[in-house]
Amino acid sequence: MSEVVTAFAPASIGNVGVGFDMLGLALAGVGDRVSAMRTESPGITIAEVRGLDGEIHPYLATDPEHNTASIAAKALWNDYGDDGGVELRVYKGVPLQSGMGSSAASAVAAAYAVNQLLGTPVSNDRLLAYSLAGEQYASGGLHADNVAPSLLGGMIFCPQVLLPETVRLPVPDGVSAVLLHPELQVNTADARRKLAKGYSMEQWLTQQAYLGGFIAACAANDIELIGKTLKDVIIEPQRSAAVPCFDAVKAAAEAAGALGASLSGSGPSIFALCADAVATNLAMAMEQACRGLGIECQSWVSPMDAPGARLVD
Ligand code: HSE
């Protein structure tokens, strides 16, 4: 059993536009790392949280009661730990309050690392429940649409009624995900509280059709049907006004050939799906539209079968 392990967990696109709280997609190229080291003193502690620049993170707490990494690690430790303890080091690669599953990535990387440190008492799928403990602290809701893809990779169907079971969905060939992160912040817990509690039969039927159609389209590699179904009539209209660049960035993505575009999670990030061949140009078009409004931004292009959590050096 090794004494220090480091795990990486990717960022993710919550909801994927069509499946509020029940559909998530892993994003390649950006994520959090967590190192876990055995200690003689009991329990889970956090030695430090650092940002991408290598500096001590200005906002995130090392108090183990208030960090999703330690909360997830503690949930696992409570079931499988011993008399000793674990000290975590958290390296944030995912911007905070970005709609990119930042809290989930820390929770998943921590649970993954501690599980390895313990000699893997829990299978990958079962780590979901422990990672969710951290995510629930951050967002105030029990939704796995960031945790599940971050842990398992690819596109995962994870409605609350099926948890802890999840379903890996087939992804279409030749389709990329593009994510633009404008330098703005949206607090997920606040954004969730503001959502309407009731919806019309028409909205419900329409969104069900889009979700079912989108999943079927991805499985059948039906690119045209993906374009017809990657739509959100329920959540996007309530949240998009909080992201001042949303309309311009979505329009730019569509003009550059997106099959569809929407908010990633609760925003402010905006994602699009498109043919691989146009992905780089599409990302540039989205960035240009965002900067045109005076908002700095960054974008990533990812395959739809991006890998999930794993050990790194
Ligand atoms: N499904 C969650 C929400 C994800 O949209 O509130 C948050 O990233």
Coordinates of C-alpha atoms and ligand atoms in Angstrom, one line a residue:
M1 CA 0.0 0.0 0.0
S2 CA 1.7 3.3 -1.1
E3 CA 1.8 6.2 1.4
V4 CA 1.1 9.1 -1.0
V5 CA -1.1 9.0 -4.1
T6 CA -2.3 11.7 -6.4
A7 CA -5.5 11.5 -8.4
F8 CA -6.9 13.7 -11.2
A9 CA -10.6 14.3 -11.9
P10 CA -11.8 16.2 -14.9
A11 CA -14.2 19.1 -15.1
S12 CA -17.6 18.3 -16.5
I13 CA -20.6 19.7 -18.3
G14 CA -23.7 19.3 -16.0
N15 CA -27.1 18.9 -17.6
V16 CA -25.7 18.8 -21.2
G17 CA -28.6 21.2 -22.0
V18 CA -31.3 18.6 -22.2
G19 CA -31.1 16.6 -19.0
F20 CA -31.3 18.9 -15.9
D21 CA -29.6 17.1 -13.0
M22 CA -29.5 13.8 -14.8
L23 CA -27.0 14.0 -17.7
G24 CA -23.3 14.9 -17.5
L25 CA -20.3 14.9 -19.8
A26 CA -16.6 14.7 -18.8
L27 CA -14.4 17.4 -20.3
A28 CA -10.8 16.6 -21.3
G29 CA -7.9 18.9 -20.6
V30 CA -9.0 20.6 -17.4
G31 CA -9.5 19.2 -13.9
D32 CA -8.4 19.1 -10.2
R33 CA -5.7 17.1 -8.6
V34 CA -5.7 15.8 -5.1
S35 CA -2.7 14.2 -3.3
A36 CA -3.5 12.0 -0.3
M37 CA -0.8 11.1 2.3
R38 CA -1.1 8.9 5.3
T39 CA -0.7 10.4 8.7
E40 CA -0.4 9.0 12.2
S41 CA -2.8 11.6 13.6
P42 CA -6.4 10.4 13.0
G43 CA -9.0 11.8 10.6
I44 CA -8.9 13.8 7.3
T45 CA -7.1 17.1 7.1
I46 CA -6.2 19.5 4.3
A47 CA -2.6 20.8 4.3
E48 CA -3.1 23.3 1.5
V49 CA -5.3 24.3 -1.5
R50 CA -3.4 25.7 -4.4
G51 CA -4.6 27.3 -7.7
L52 CA -3.3 26.8 -11.2
D53 CA -0.6 29.5 -10.6
G54 CA 0.8 27.3 -7.8
E55 CA -0.1 29.9 -5.2
I56 CA -2.1 29.2 -2.1
H57 CA -5.8 29.5 -3.2
P58 CA -7.2 32.8 -2.1
Y59 CA -10.8 31.6 -1.5
L60 CA -10.9 27.9 -0.7
A61 CA -10.8 26.7 2.9
T62 CA -8.5 24.1 4.3
D63 CA -11.1 23.6 7.0
P64 CA -12.0 19.9 6.4
E65 CA -15.6 20.7 7.2
H66 CA -15.9 23.2 4.4
N67 CA -14.1 21.7 1.4
T68 CA -15.7 19.2 -0.9
A69 CA -12.5 17.2 -1.2
S70 CA -12.2 16.5 2.5
I71 CA -16.0 15.9 2.9
A72 CA -15.9 13.2 0.2
A73 CA -12.7 11.7 1.6
K74 CA -14.1 11.7 5.1
A75 CA -17.3 9.9 4.0
L76 CA -15.1 7.1 2.6
W77 CA -12.7 7.1 5.6
N78 CA -15.7 6.7 7.9
D79 CA -16.6 3.4 6.2
Y80 CA -13.1 2.0 5.4
G81 CA -10.5 4.0 7.2
D82 CA -8.3 2.9 10.2
D83 CA -6.9 4.5 13.3
G84 CA -4.6 6.8 11.3
G85 CA -5.5 9.6 9.1
V86 CA -5.0 11.3 5.7
E87 CA -3.6 14.7 4.8
L88 CA -4.9 16.1 1.5
R89 CA -3.3 18.6 -0.9
V90 CA -5.8 20.1 -3.4
Y91 CA -4.6 21.6 -6.7
K92 CA -7.5 23.4 -8.3
G93 CA -7.5 23.4 -12.1
V94 CA -11.2 24.0 -12.5
P95 CA -12.3 27.7 -12.0
L96 CA -14.7 28.2 -9.1
Q97 CA -18.4 28.8 -9.7
S98 CA -17.8 28.2 -13.4
G99 CA -20.5 25.7 -14.2
M100 CA -17.7 23.2 -14.9
G101 CA -18.2 21.0 -11.9
S102 CA -15.4 22.5 -9.8
S103 CA -16.6 21.2 -6.5
A104 CA -17.4 17.8 -8.0
A105 CA -13.8 17.5 -9.5
S106 CA -12.2 18.1 -6.0
A107 CA -14.6 15.6 -4.3
V108 CA -14.0 12.9 -7.0
A109 CA -10.2 13.3 -7.0
A110 CA -10.1 13.2 -3.2
A111 CA -12.4 10.1 -2.9
Y112 CA -10.4 8.4 -5.7
A113 CA -7.0 9.1 -4.1
V114 CA -8.1 8.0 -0.6
N115 CA -9.6 4.8 -2.0
Q116 CA -6.2 4.0 -3.7
L117 CA -4.4 4.8 -0.4
L118 CA -6.6 2.3 1.4
G119 CA -5.9 -0.4 -1.2
T120 CA -9.0 0.1 -3.3
P121 CA -11.7 -1.3 -0.9
V122 CA -14.4 0.3 -3.1
S123 CA -15.0 -0.2 -6.8
N124 CA -15.0 2.9 -9.1
D125 CA -18.8 3.0 -9.4
R126 CA -19.3 2.8 -5.7
L127 CA -17.1 5.9 -5.2
L128 CA -19.9 7.9 -6.6
A129 CA -21.8 7.9 -3.3
Y130 CA -18.8 9.2 -1.4
S131 CA -18.0 11.9 -4.0
L132 CA -21.6 13.0 -3.9
A133 CA -21.3 13.7 -0.2
G134 CA -18.9 16.5 -1.1
E135 CA -20.9 17.8 -4.0
Q136 CA -24.1 18.0 -2.0
Y137 CA -22.3 20.2 0.5
A138 CA -21.4 22.7 -2.3
S139 CA -24.6 22.8 -4.3
G140 CA -27.2 22.0 -1.7
G141 CA -28.8 19.4 -3.9
L142 CA -28.4 15.7 -4.6
H143 CA -27.4 15.7 -8.3
A144 CA -24.7 13.5 -9.8
D145 CA -24.5 15.2 -13.3
N146 CA -21.0 16.5 -12.5
V147 CA -19.7 13.9 -10.1
A148 CA -20.6 10.9 -12.3
P149 CA -18.9 12.0 -15.5
S150 CA -15.9 13.3 -13.6
L151 CA -15.5 9.9 -11.9
L152 CA -16.4 7.6 -14.7
G153 CA -15.6 9.7 -17.9
G154 CA -17.7 10.0 -21.0
M155 CA -21.5 10.8 -21.0
I156 CA -23.4 9.5 -18.0
F157 CA -27.1 9.3 -17.3
C158 CA -27.6 9.7 -13.6
P159 CA -31.1 10.7 -12.5
Q160 CA -31.6 10.9 -8.7
V161 CA -34.2 8.1 -8.7
L162 CA -31.6 5.6 -10.0
L163 CA -28.7 6.6 -7.8
P164 CA -26.3 5.2 -6.8
E165 CA -26.8 3.4 -10.2
T166 CA -25.8 5.3 -13.3
V167 CA -25.9 4.5 -17.0
R168 CA -23.0 5.1 -19.4
L169 CA -24.4 6.4 -22.6
P170 CA -23.0 5.7 -26.1
V171 CA -21.5 8.9 -27.6
P172 CA -21.6 9.7 -31.3
D173 CA -18.6 9.4 -33.5
G174 CA -17.0 12.6 -34.9
V175 CA -18.7 14.9 -32.4
S176 CA -16.7 17.2 -30.0
A177 CA -17.8 19.3 -27.0
V178 CA -16.6 22.9 -26.9
L179 CA -16.8 24.7 -23.6
L180 CA -16.3 28.4 -23.1
H181 CA -15.7 29.8 -19.7
P182 CA -16.3 33.5 -19.4
E183 CA -14.6 35.1 -16.4
L184 CA -17.8 35.5 -14.4
Q185 CA -19.2 33.5 -11.5
V186 CA -22.5 31.9 -10.8
N187 CA -23.2 30.3 -7.4
T188 CA -24.9 27.0 -8.1
A189 CA -26.8 26.8 -4.8
D190 CA -28.3 30.3 -5.4
A191 CA -29.1 29.5 -9.0
R192 CA -30.9 26.3 -7.9
R193 CA -32.9 28.1 -5.3
K194 CA -34.2 30.6 -7.9
L195 CA -35.6 28.0 -10.3
A196 CA -39.4 27.8 -10.6
K197 CA -40.9 24.9 -8.6
G198 CA -43.7 24.1 -11.1
Y199 CA -43.8 23.6 -14.9
S200 CA -46.5 23.2 -17.5
M201 CA -47.5 19.9 -19.1
E202 CA -46.3 21.3 -22.4
Q203 CA -42.9 22.1 -21.1
W204 CA -42.6 18.7 -19.5
L205 CA -43.6 16.9 -22.6
T206 CA -41.3 19.0 -24.8
Q207 CA -38.2 18.5 -22.6
Q208 CA -38.9 14.7 -22.2
A209 CA -39.0 14.5 -26.0
Y210 CA -35.7 16.4 -26.3
L211 CA -33.9 14.2 -23.7
G212 CA -35.2 10.9 -25.1
G213 CA -34.5 12.1 -28.6
F214 CA -31.0 13.3 -27.8
I215 CA -30.0 10.0 -26.1
A216 CA -31.3 8.0 -29.0
A217 CA -29.6 10.3 -31.5
C218 CA -26.2 9.9 -29.7
A219 CA -26.6 6.1 -29.7
A220 CA -27.6 6.0 -33.4
N221 CA -25.0 8.5 -34.5
D222 CA -27.8 10.6 -35.9
I223 CA -26.1 14.0 -36.1
E224 CA -29.2 15.7 -37.5
L225 CA -31.4 14.4 -34.6
I226 CA -28.8 15.6 -32.2
G227 CA -29.2 19.1 -33.7
K228 CA -33.0 18.9 -33.4
T229 CA -33.0 17.7 -29.8
L230 CA -30.1 19.5 -28.0
K231 CA -32.4 22.1 -26.5
D232 CA -33.6 23.2 -23.1
V233 CA -37.0 24.9 -22.8
I234 CA -37.0 24.6 -19.0
I235 CA -33.8 25.7 -17.3
E236 CA -31.9 27.8 -19.9
P237 CA -34.6 30.4 -20.2
Q238 CA -34.6 31.0 -16.4
R239 CA -30.8 31.2 -16.1
S240 CA -29.3 32.7 -19.2
A241 CA -30.1 36.3 -18.3
A242 CA -27.6 35.9 -15.4
V243 CA -24.8 35.4 -18.0
P244 CA -24.5 38.6 -20.0
C245 CA -22.6 37.0 -22.9
F246 CA -24.9 34.0 -23.2
D247 CA -27.0 35.1 -26.2
A248 CA -24.0 36.4 -28.2
V249 CA -21.8 33.3 -27.5
K250 CA -24.7 30.9 -28.3
A251 CA -25.4 32.7 -31.5
A252 CA -21.7 32.6 -32.5
A253 CA -21.6 28.9 -31.8
E254 CA -24.6 28.3 -33.9
A255 CA -23.3 30.4 -36.7
A256 CA -20.0 28.5 -36.6
G257 CA -21.9 25.1 -37.0
A258 CA -22.9 24.0 -33.5
L259 CA -25.4 21.2 -33.4
G260 CA -26.7 22.9 -30.2
A261 CA -25.4 25.1 -27.4
S262 CA -26.6 25.8 -23.8
L263 CA -25.4 26.6 -20.3
S264 CA -22.9 24.2 -18.7
G265 CA -24.5 23.3 -15.4
S266 CA -25.8 26.5 -13.8
G267 CA -23.4 28.6 -15.9
P268 CA -21.7 30.9 -16.6
S269 CA -19.8 28.5 -18.9
I270 CA -21.5 27.8 -22.2
F271 CA -21.0 24.6 -24.1
A272 CA -21.7 23.5 -27.7
L273 CA -21.6 20.1 -29.5
C274 CA -20.3 20.1 -33.0
A275 CA -18.6 18.1 -35.7
D276 CA -14.9 17.5 -34.8
A277 CA -13.8 19.3 -38.0
V278 CA -15.3 22.6 -36.9
A279 CA -14.6 22.5 -33.2
T280 CA -11.4 24.7 -33.1
N281 CA -13.0 27.4 -35.3
L282 CA -16.2 27.2 -33.2
A283 CA -14.2 27.7 -30.0
M284 CA -12.5 30.7 -31.5
A285 CA -15.9 32.1 -32.6
M286 CA -17.3 31.7 -29.1
E287 CA -14.3 33.4 -27.6
Q288 CA -14.5 36.3 -30.1
A289 CA -18.1 36.9 -29.3
C290 CA -17.4 36.8 -25.6
R291 CA -14.4 39.2 -25.8
G292 CA -16.5 41.4 -28.1
L293 CA -18.6 42.2 -25.0
G294 CA -15.5 43.0 -23.0
I295 CA -15.5 39.7 -21.0
E296 CA -12.3 37.7 -20.8
C297 CA -12.7 34.0 -21.4
Q298 CA -11.0 30.6 -22.0
S299 CA -12.2 27.6 -24.0
W300 CA -11.6 23.9 -24.3
V301 CA -12.3 21.4 -27.0
S302 CA -13.0 17.8 -25.8
P303 CA -14.0 14.5 -27.3
M304 CA -17.3 13.2 -25.9
D305 CA -15.6 10.1 -24.5
A306 CA -13.1 12.0 -22.3
P307 CA -11.6 9.8 -19.5
G308 CA -12.7 10.1 -15.9
A309 CA -10.7 10.1 -12.7
R310 CA -7.4 8.4 -12.6
L311 CA -4.0 8.3 -10.8
V312 CA -1.3 10.7 -11.9
D313 CA 2.3 11.3 -10.9
Ligands
HSE1 N1 -27.5 20.1 -12.4 C1 -26.9 21.2 -11.7 C2 -27.6 22.5 -11.9 C3 -25.4 21.3 -12.1 O1 -27.8 22.8 -13.1 O2 -28.0 23.1 -10.9 C4 -24.7 22.4 -11.5 O3 -23.4 22.4 -12.1

